[in-house]
Structure formats: structure tokens, C-alpha cells
Amino acid sequence: MADQKYYIKDAILKAAPHHESFEKLWETKWKEPCSQGIYPFMFGDIADFKPVVERIIKKGLKEPYNWDEYAECFFSQAELLSQAAQRAEAAGHTEDACRLYLRSSAVYRIARFPAPRSEKQRQAWQKGKDVFYKGARLMTYPITEQIIPHTHRLPHEGESIPINILIPPCANASSPVPLLIIFTGLDGYRTELAVWQRGFLDKNVTTIVVEIPGTGDSPADPSDPTSPDRQWSSLLDWVSSSPVTQGRVDISKIIIWGFSTGGYYSLRAGHTHGDRLLGAVSLGGGAHHMFDADWLDNVNKLEYPFDLANTLAYKFGYGRNEDSASGLEEFKRQGAKFSLLEDGTLKKRTKAKILVVNGDMDEIFPIEDLWVATDTSGPRGTGNEIVGRVVKGKKHMGEPESFFIILEWIHGLFGLDGDVVHHLKMLRPKGRL
């Protein structure tokens, strides 16, 4: 029985109320973070979402959602914000224009949440990128998009890897700076995880934000367990050789930080690319049990806002050309091929320091995967170790305590000033742009 197999016990059998309707989702789960402008509403303002929410509630939308109908509800509001941004920019009100473009991107982001699985949601992703980068170029320190070559690609994979990059002005050949690479998650892409970049610039750290296979604009084959290895090799080669970074980034000081599903990929990269990394952080990432059929059979009604199992199946390349249900069944049959335990990844020797953090009551990826990662890992390089930190009584990713754990760890490895609160202040909508 699933309720006996996992640490969360019978919680795995208890449906969360937000799955009853969008109205319940808003009232019980989304209204509060939206009011604060935090995940999943980065760069957002609750005033922008209120008319959209009223529209959706009036329509009575609930699971299973018609994703085109859902996405369409957001478009007019996002466009109003974009138009206001254009007027502000034309009038020379740069800061106002920047915030309005980013607010528009936040509305488009929720329109394509949790994954762009329908035509309207794919449009929302494209439109959201457009207004995000219009806003990003107006920031005090503009976040720029780089399209880098996927030099390690297989013939059927995409030719380029789009990334966000932000390099501190102080970075130069005589004073190169560390690099933090952020791996995005299942539903948060580079247009959202950009919220972390300014805080690290203030600490003289370059940041790159890149999407994981099966999400955003990642060119990697989502159904090939080894495709991320090729994507990260291409990325790290570019960092080492590109005129954009060469001499400005200290390639001996590279840490990757993966959020949620991105944590699965950072844990893998910490083992496959450990000779090129100082450290790797997996925040809320899975490793092995996240692919259990018993787990996937139950998670659609738990902590995640929507149909987690189906969204994961889509992300890993299943159900894209057929109905979602059959794709999920195929994913459950084949999911073990992605296990970092089954494929031997966790037993590989690595020089990188690895930190794995999660809440013990996680209903998205079981806490058992943190224990698998720390208990199974093979021999480490001299003086290096894998560290697991469990946040008691917290669900997925163990926020906000997990942020303090990770930021302190990163500050320690990079030799920064230890002021981790600054990063969290910068996440808020009133943080400096």
C-alpha cells in the first residue's frame, strides 16, 4: 500500500481541496503567494490577477482543464499591461515600463502554467518571453538572452540553448567572478527564475539561468536520460571559451543550483560533470522514487496545483503526440530508466561538493529520494562529500528555511560576505530591478 511505503504515510491518500476547482485553488493555495509576488507569481502583482480570477471562477473552470480555455482567460489582461508598458517607455518612464512589462510576463506565465500543452498555452509562452525581455533590458543591470550552440547535440536535438546571463560590472580578467548556474524546474522557466539574478550580481557573482530537458526552450531530447549530459557539456564549454565570459568568469568556481525537478538534474550533473564544478545543489529534486508507479498513481491530487503526474510525463516526453492518459501510463512503465540509482549515476566518483535539501513532508517528490542520494553515493573526491539537509514539517522544497541553508552553503563555497537575507529581499516585487 502506498500509505505504508512512503514517509508521508496516509497523506498520500488525502486529496488537497485546491483540486476541486480553480476557485478553491485560488482561495486555498494561490491568493497568498500572489499577494506577495512569490512563486509562482514572480514579478507579478495581485491587482493584475483579480480580474482574471473572477473571469475563471465565473466560467466554473476545474479539473480536467481545457487548457486553451484556461489560457485565453489571461490574454486580455496581459496585453493591457504590455500596452501600458509601451506607453510608459515612450514617455521615458523607464522604471515603470520595466515593472509593467514584467507584470505582463507574470500573467502570461500563469496562462501557460504548468506546461505549454495546448496551442494557447504555447502562445502564452512566446508572448511571455517577448514582454519579459522587453522588461529585462530596462533593468538597472539588464538581464540578457544568449543563444549558445549545442555543440554536443545528437542529430535530432535542437541546435541552440537559450540562456539568461547577468555578469557583474566588476568582472574582468584581473578579477574574474564566480558563476552560479540555475537549473529551472518543471513549471518555472528562465523568465521566472531570473528573479534570483540581481541578488547575486550584488554579491559579484555571475548568473546563468537555463531550462531543463522537456521544458521551456531546452533543445535536449526529453525522453533520453543522457540528453542533459550533452546539454550541460555544451553549456560549460561555452562558458569556458566564449568572449562573453572568458576572463570574466572564474571557471574553477562554478556551482549549479537546481530547483525542484531541476534539482534532479543538478544531482545528476554533480556526478556526471563533477570535474568541472565546485558544487551542485538539489533543492526539492528527486532521484529514484519520484518515478515509482505507486507514487505517480497518487500525486495528481496532492500538493501540486494541477495534474503533476501528467505534467511530469509530458516533460519527460510522454503523451506529447497522444492523449495525456496513455502518455502517463507509458511514463509509469518506462520511468525507471531515468532513476539515478538504477543507472548507476549516484555511484560515480565526483570531485564536486553536493548539497541535497528538501522538506520531509514533500508531496511532489518523496523525501526518500534525498535519503537515496545521500546513502547511495559512491566514493567522493578527497575532502568532498554529499550533504543532505531535511527541513522538518515542511512540504516541497522546505521553503523558506531551505533558502537559508542553501544560500549559506553557496556563500561559504564562493567566499562571499554571508549576507544571505539580501537575496531574499530581492525576490520581492519591490526589490531593485
Coordinates of C-alpha atoms in Angstrom, one line a residue:
M1 CA 0.0 0.0 0.0
A2 CA 1.3 3.5 -0.9
D3 CA 0.4 4.9 2.5
Q4 CA 2.8 2.4 4.1
K5 CA 5.6 2.7 1.5
Y6 CA 6.4 6.4 1.9
Y7 CA 7.4 8.7 4.8
I8 CA 4.3 10.9 4.4
K9 CA 2.1 7.8 5.2
D10 CA -1.6 8.3 4.7
A11 CA -1.1 11.9 3.4
I12 CA -0.6 10.3 0.0
L13 CA -4.2 9.3 0.0
K14 CA -5.7 12.7 1.0
A15 CA -6.8 14.9 -1.8
A16 CA -6.0 18.6 -1.4
P17 CA -9.0 20.9 -1.7
H18 CA -7.4 23.0 -4.4
H19 CA -8.1 20.2 -6.9
E20 CA -11.9 20.7 -6.6
S21 CA -12.0 23.9 -8.7
F22 CA -9.9 26.9 -9.7
E23 CA -11.8 28.9 -7.1
K24 CA -10.5 26.6 -4.4
L25 CA -7.0 26.7 -5.9
W26 CA -7.1 30.5 -5.7
E27 CA -8.5 30.7 -2.2
T28 CA -6.6 27.9 -0.5
K29 CA -3.2 28.0 -2.3
W30 CA -2.6 30.8 -4.7
K31 CA -4.1 34.0 -3.3
E32 CA -1.5 34.5 -0.6
P33 CA 1.7 34.0 -2.7
C34 CA 0.2 36.1 -5.4
S35 CA -0.3 38.9 -2.9
Q36 CA 3.4 38.6 -2.1
G37 CA 4.7 38.3 -5.6
I38 CA 6.4 35.0 -4.9
Y39 CA 6.3 31.6 -6.6
P40 CA 4.5 31.0 -8.9
F41 CA 3.8 34.7 -9.3
M42 CA 7.3 36.1 -9.7
F43 CA 7.3 39.7 -10.9
G44 CA 3.5 39.7 -10.5
D45 CA 1.0 42.0 -8.8
I46 CA -2.2 40.6 -7.3
A47 CA -4.2 43.5 -8.8
D48 CA -3.4 42.1 -12.3
F49 CA -4.7 38.7 -11.4
K50 CA -8.0 39.6 -9.7
P51 CA -10.0 40.3 -12.9
V52 CA -8.6 37.1 -14.4
V53 CA -9.5 35.1 -11.4
E54 CA -13.0 36.5 -11.5
R55 CA -13.4 35.5 -15.1
I56 CA -12.2 31.9 -14.5
I57 CA -14.4 31.5 -11.4
K58 CA -17.4 32.8 -13.4
K59 CA -16.7 30.2 -16.0
G60 CA -16.5 27.5 -13.3
L61 CA -13.3 26.0 -14.6
K62 CA -12.0 23.0 -12.8
E63 CA -10.1 19.7 -13.4
P64 CA -9.7 18.4 -16.0
Y65 CA -9.0 21.8 -17.5
N66 CA -9.4 22.7 -21.1
W67 CA -6.0 24.4 -21.3
D68 CA -6.9 26.6 -24.3
E69 CA -9.9 27.9 -22.5
Y70 CA -7.9 28.4 -19.3
A71 CA -5.0 30.2 -21.0
E72 CA -7.4 32.5 -23.0
C73 CA -8.7 34.0 -19.8
F74 CA -5.3 35.7 -19.1
F75 CA -4.5 37.2 -22.5
S76 CA -6.5 40.4 -22.4
Q77 CA -5.1 41.4 -19.0
A78 CA -1.5 40.6 -20.1
E79 CA -2.0 42.7 -23.2
L80 CA -3.3 45.7 -21.2
L81 CA -0.2 45.6 -19.1
S82 CA 2.1 45.3 -22.2
Q83 CA 0.4 48.3 -23.8
A84 CA 0.7 50.3 -20.6
A85 CA 4.4 49.4 -20.5
Q86 CA 4.9 50.6 -24.1
R87 CA 3.3 53.9 -23.2
A88 CA 5.4 54.3 -20.2
E89 CA 8.6 53.5 -22.1
A90 CA 7.6 56.0 -24.9
A91 CA 7.1 58.7 -22.2
G92 CA 10.6 58.0 -20.8
H93 CA 9.3 56.4 -17.6
T94 CA 11.8 53.5 -17.7
E95 CA 11.3 52.0 -14.3
D96 CA 7.5 52.0 -14.6
A97 CA 7.8 50.4 -18.1
C98 CA 10.2 47.8 -16.8
R99 CA 7.8 46.7 -14.0
L100 CA 4.8 46.7 -16.3
Y101 CA 6.5 44.5 -18.9
L102 CA 7.5 42.1 -16.1
R103 CA 4.0 42.1 -14.7
S104 CA 2.7 41.3 -18.1
S105 CA 5.1 38.4 -18.3
A106 CA 3.8 37.1 -14.9
V107 CA 0.3 37.0 -16.2
Y108 CA 1.4 35.1 -19.4
R109 CA 3.4 32.8 -17.2
I110 CA 0.3 31.6 -15.2
A111 CA -1.5 31.3 -18.5
R112 CA 0.9 28.7 -19.7
F113 CA 1.3 27.1 -16.3
P114 CA 2.1 24.3 -15.5
A115 CA 3.4 23.5 -19.0
P116 CA 2.5 24.7 -22.5
R117 CA 0.5 21.7 -23.5
S118 CA -2.1 23.5 -25.7
E119 CA -1.9 25.9 -28.6
K120 CA -3.0 28.9 -26.5
Q121 CA -0.5 28.0 -23.8
R122 CA 2.3 27.8 -26.3
Q123 CA 1.3 31.3 -27.5
A124 CA 1.4 32.5 -23.9
W125 CA 4.9 31.1 -23.5
Q126 CA 6.1 33.0 -26.6
K127 CA 4.3 36.2 -25.6
G128 CA 5.6 36.0 -22.1
K129 CA 9.2 35.7 -23.3
D130 CA 8.7 38.8 -25.5
V131 CA 7.5 41.0 -22.7
F132 CA 9.9 39.6 -20.2
Y133 CA 13.0 40.5 -22.3
K134 CA 11.5 43.9 -23.0
G135 CA 11.4 44.5 -19.3
A136 CA 14.8 42.8 -18.6
R137 CA 16.6 45.2 -21.0
L138 CA 15.2 48.2 -18.9
M139 CA 16.6 46.9 -15.6
T140 CA 19.5 48.8 -14.0
Y141 CA 21.7 45.9 -14.9
P142 CA 19.9 44.3 -17.9
I143 CA 19.5 40.6 -18.0
T144 CA 20.3 39.5 -21.5
E145 CA 19.5 36.4 -23.5
Q146 CA 22.3 34.5 -25.1
I147 CA 21.7 31.8 -27.7
I148 CA 24.6 29.4 -27.4
P149 CA 25.4 26.5 -29.7
H150 CA 24.5 23.0 -28.6
T151 CA 27.8 21.5 -29.8
H152 CA 27.3 18.1 -28.1
R153 CA 23.8 17.6 -29.6
L154 CA 22.7 14.4 -31.4
P155 CA 21.3 15.0 -34.9
H156 CA 17.7 15.0 -33.8
E157 CA 18.2 17.5 -31.0
G158 CA 17.9 21.3 -31.2
E159 CA 20.9 23.4 -32.3
S160 CA 21.0 26.0 -29.6
I161 CA 20.5 26.6 -25.9
P162 CA 18.9 29.9 -24.9
I163 CA 20.0 31.2 -21.5
N164 CA 19.7 34.3 -19.3
I165 CA 23.1 35.8 -18.3
L166 CA 23.9 38.6 -15.9
I167 CA 27.6 39.5 -15.3
P168 CA 28.6 41.9 -12.6
P169 CA 30.3 45.1 -13.9
C170 CA 33.4 44.4 -11.8
A171 CA 34.2 41.2 -13.6
N172 CA 37.4 41.4 -15.7
A173 CA 40.5 39.4 -16.5
S174 CA 42.3 40.6 -13.4
S175 CA 39.3 39.9 -11.2
P176 CA 37.1 37.1 -12.5
V177 CA 34.0 36.3 -10.5
P178 CA 32.3 33.0 -9.6
L179 CA 29.4 31.6 -11.6
L180 CA 26.1 30.3 -10.4
I181 CA 24.1 28.3 -13.0
I182 CA 20.4 28.0 -12.1
F183 CA 18.6 24.9 -13.5
T184 CA 14.9 25.7 -13.8
G185 CA 12.1 23.4 -12.7
L186 CA 9.0 21.7 -14.1
D187 CA 7.0 24.9 -14.5
G188 CA 9.3 27.8 -13.6
Y189 CA 11.4 28.8 -16.6
R190 CA 14.2 31.3 -17.3
T191 CA 11.7 34.1 -17.4
E192 CA 10.8 33.5 -13.8
L193 CA 13.9 32.1 -12.1
A194 CA 15.5 35.4 -13.3
V195 CA 14.2 36.8 -10.1
W196 CA 17.3 35.4 -8.4
Q197 CA 19.8 37.1 -10.7
R198 CA 20.1 40.6 -9.4
G199 CA 20.7 39.5 -5.8
F200 CA 23.8 37.5 -6.9
L201 CA 25.0 40.4 -9.1
D202 CA 25.1 42.5 -5.9
K203 CA 27.4 39.8 -4.4
N204 CA 29.7 39.9 -7.5
V205 CA 28.5 36.5 -8.9
T206 CA 27.7 35.9 -12.5
T207 CA 24.4 34.0 -13.0
I208 CA 23.1 31.9 -15.9
V209 CA 19.6 30.6 -15.9
V210 CA 18.9 27.6 -18.2
E211 CA 15.9 25.3 -18.8
I212 CA 16.0 21.6 -18.2
P213 CA 15.1 19.0 -20.8
G214 CA 11.4 18.9 -21.8
T215 CA 10.7 22.5 -20.5
G216 CA 10.9 26.0 -22.0
D217 CA 13.3 26.1 -24.9
S218 CA 15.7 23.3 -23.9
P219 CA 16.9 21.6 -27.1
A220 CA 17.6 18.3 -25.3
D221 CA 15.6 15.1 -26.0
P222 CA 13.3 14.9 -23.0
S223 CA 12.9 11.1 -23.2
D224 CA 16.6 10.4 -23.3
P225 CA 18.1 10.1 -19.8
T226 CA 21.5 11.1 -21.1
S227 CA 20.4 14.2 -23.0
P228 CA 21.1 16.6 -20.1
D229 CA 24.7 15.5 -20.0
R230 CA 25.1 16.7 -23.6
Q231 CA 23.3 20.0 -22.8
W232 CA 25.5 20.7 -19.8
S233 CA 28.7 19.8 -21.7
S234 CA 27.7 22.3 -24.4
L235 CA 26.9 25.0 -21.8
L236 CA 30.1 24.5 -19.8
D237 CA 32.2 24.5 -23.0
W238 CA 30.6 27.8 -24.0
V239 CA 31.3 29.3 -20.5
S240 CA 35.0 28.3 -20.9
S241 CA 35.5 29.6 -24.4
S242 CA 33.0 32.4 -25.2
P243 CA 34.2 36.0 -25.4
V244 CA 31.2 36.9 -23.3
T245 CA 32.5 35.0 -20.3
Q246 CA 36.2 34.3 -20.9
G247 CA 38.4 36.1 -18.5
R248 CA 35.4 37.4 -16.6
V249 CA 34.2 34.2 -15.0
D250 CA 36.4 32.1 -12.8
I251 CA 35.8 28.6 -14.2
S252 CA 37.2 27.0 -11.0
K253 CA 34.3 28.4 -9.1
I254 CA 31.1 27.1 -10.7
I255 CA 28.1 26.0 -8.7
I256 CA 24.8 24.7 -10.1
W257 CA 21.5 25.1 -8.2
G258 CA 18.6 23.1 -9.4
F259 CA 15.0 24.0 -8.3
S260 CA 12.5 21.2 -7.8
T261 CA 12.7 19.0 -11.0
G262 CA 15.8 21.0 -11.8
G263 CA 17.2 19.5 -8.6
Y264 CA 17.1 16.0 -10.2
Y265 CA 19.2 17.4 -13.0
S266 CA 21.7 19.2 -10.7
L267 CA 22.2 16.0 -8.7
R268 CA 22.9 14.1 -11.9
A269 CA 25.2 16.9 -13.2
G270 CA 27.1 16.9 -9.9
H271 CA 28.1 13.3 -10.7
T272 CA 28.5 13.5 -14.5
H273 CA 30.3 16.8 -14.6
G274 CA 31.8 17.0 -11.1
D275 CA 35.3 17.6 -12.5
R276 CA 34.1 21.0 -13.9
L277 CA 32.0 22.1 -10.9
L278 CA 32.9 23.4 -7.4
G279 CA 29.4 22.3 -6.2
A280 CA 25.9 21.3 -7.0
V281 CA 22.7 22.0 -5.1
S282 CA 19.5 19.9 -5.5
L283 CA 16.6 21.8 -3.9
G284 CA 13.5 19.5 -3.7
G285 CA 14.8 17.3 -6.5
G286 CA 14.0 13.7 -7.0
A287 CA 16.4 10.8 -7.8
H288 CA 14.6 7.4 -7.9
H289 CA 11.3 7.1 -6.1
M290 CA 9.9 10.1 -8.0
F291 CA 9.4 7.6 -10.8
D292 CA 7.6 4.9 -8.8
A293 CA 4.2 4.0 -10.3
D294 CA 2.8 3.9 -6.8
W295 CA 3.9 7.5 -6.3
L296 CA 2.7 8.7 -9.7
D297 CA -0.7 7.0 -9.2
N298 CA -1.4 9.3 -6.3
V299 CA 0.3 12.7 -6.8
N300 CA -2.3 14.3 -9.1
K301 CA -4.5 15.1 -6.1
L302 CA -1.8 16.2 -3.7
E303 CA 0.4 19.3 -3.1
Y304 CA 1.0 20.4 -6.8
P305 CA -1.6 22.9 -8.1
F306 CA -2.6 20.8 -11.1
D307 CA -2.1 17.3 -12.6
L308 CA 1.5 16.6 -11.5
A309 CA 1.9 13.1 -12.9
N310 CA 0.6 14.1 -16.3
T311 CA 2.7 17.2 -16.3
L312 CA 5.8 15.2 -15.5
A313 CA 5.0 12.6 -18.2
Y314 CA 4.7 15.4 -20.7
K315 CA 8.0 17.0 -19.5
F316 CA 9.8 13.6 -19.9
G317 CA 8.5 13.3 -23.4
Y318 CA 5.4 11.1 -23.0
G319 CA 1.9 12.0 -24.1
R320 CA 3.0 14.7 -26.5
N321 CA 1.6 13.1 -29.6
E322 CA -1.2 11.2 -27.9
D323 CA -3.7 11.7 -25.2
S324 CA -2.4 12.6 -21.7
A325 CA -3.7 9.4 -20.0
S326 CA -1.9 7.0 -22.3
G327 CA 1.3 9.0 -22.1
L328 CA 1.2 8.8 -18.4
E329 CA 0.8 5.1 -18.4
E330 CA 3.8 4.7 -20.7
F331 CA 5.8 7.0 -18.5
K332 CA 5.0 4.9 -15.5
R333 CA 6.1 1.8 -17.4
Q334 CA 9.4 3.3 -18.5
G335 CA 10.1 5.8 -15.7
A336 CA 12.7 3.6 -14.1
K337 CA 15.1 4.4 -16.9
F338 CA 15.5 7.9 -15.5
S339 CA 16.4 6.7 -12.0
L340 CA 19.8 7.9 -10.8
L341 CA 20.0 4.8 -8.7
E342 CA 19.1 2.3 -11.4
D343 CA 21.5 3.8 -14.0
G344 CA 24.4 4.0 -11.6
T345 CA 24.8 7.8 -11.6
L346 CA 24.8 8.0 -7.8
K347 CA 27.7 5.6 -7.6
K348 CA 30.0 7.6 -9.8
R349 CA 33.1 9.3 -8.3
T350 CA 32.9 13.0 -8.3
K351 CA 35.0 15.9 -7.1
A352 CA 32.1 18.3 -6.7
K353 CA 30.6 19.1 -3.3
I354 CA 26.9 18.2 -3.4
L355 CA 24.0 19.6 -1.2
V356 CA 20.6 18.0 -1.3
V357 CA 17.8 19.8 0.6
N358 CA 14.0 19.2 0.9
G359 CA 11.1 19.2 3.2
D360 CA 10.3 15.9 4.8
M361 CA 6.6 16.2 4.0
D362 CA 7.1 16.8 0.3
E363 CA 4.1 15.5 -1.7
I364 CA 5.7 16.3 -5.1
F365 CA 9.0 14.3 -4.8
P366 CA 9.2 11.9 -1.9
I367 CA 11.8 12.6 0.8
E368 CA 13.0 9.1 0.3
D369 CA 14.9 10.4 -2.7
L370 CA 17.0 12.6 -0.6
W371 CA 18.0 9.6 1.5
V372 CA 18.7 7.6 -1.6
A373 CA 21.0 10.3 -2.8
T374 CA 22.9 10.6 0.5
D375 CA 23.0 6.8 1.3
T376 CA 23.9 5.5 -2.2
S377 CA 26.5 7.9 -3.4
G378 CA 29.8 6.3 -4.3
P379 CA 33.3 7.3 -3.3
R380 CA 33.9 11.0 -3.2
G381 CA 37.0 13.0 -4.1
T382 CA 39.4 13.8 -1.3
G383 CA 37.8 16.2 1.2
N384 CA 34.5 16.3 -0.6
E385 CA 31.1 14.9 0.5
I386 CA 27.4 14.9 -0.3
V387 CA 25.3 16.6 2.4
G388 CA 21.6 16.1 2.9
R389 CA 19.5 18.6 4.9
V390 CA 15.9 17.8 5.8
V391 CA 13.5 20.6 6.8
K392 CA 11.1 19.1 9.3
G393 CA 7.4 19.6 8.9
K394 CA 7.7 21.3 5.5
K395 CA 6.4 20.3 2.1
H396 CA 8.1 20.6 -1.3
M397 CA 11.5 22.3 -1.2
G398 CA 11.2 23.2 2.5
E399 CA 10.8 26.9 2.0
P400 CA 11.8 29.4 3.4
E401 CA 14.2 27.6 5.7
S402 CA 15.8 25.8 2.7
F403 CA 16.8 29.0 1.1
F404 CA 18.9 30.0 4.2
I405 CA 20.6 26.6 4.2
I406 CA 21.5 26.8 0.5
L407 CA 22.5 30.4 0.4
E408 CA 24.8 30.0 3.4
W409 CA 26.4 27.0 1.7
I410 CA 26.9 28.9 -1.6
H411 CA 28.3 31.9 0.2
G412 CA 30.7 29.6 2.0
L413 CA 32.0 27.9 -1.1
F414 CA 32.3 31.1 -3.1
G415 CA 33.8 33.0 -0.1
L416 CA 31.1 35.7 -0.1
D417 CA 30.0 38.0 2.7
G418 CA 27.4 35.7 4.3
D419 CA 24.6 38.3 4.0
V420 CA 22.0 35.8 2.7
V421 CA 19.0 37.8 3.7
H422 CA 19.8 40.2 0.9
H423 CA 18.9 37.6 -1.7
L424 CA 15.5 37.0 -0.2
K425 CA 14.7 40.7 -0.1
M426 CA 15.5 40.9 -3.8
L427 CA 12.8 38.3 -4.6
R428 CA 10.0 40.7 -3.6
P429 CA 8.3 42.8 -6.1
K430 CA 9.8 46.0 -4.6
G431 CA 13.3 44.7 -4.8
R432 CA 15.6 46.6 -7.0
L433 CA 15.4 46.0 -10.8

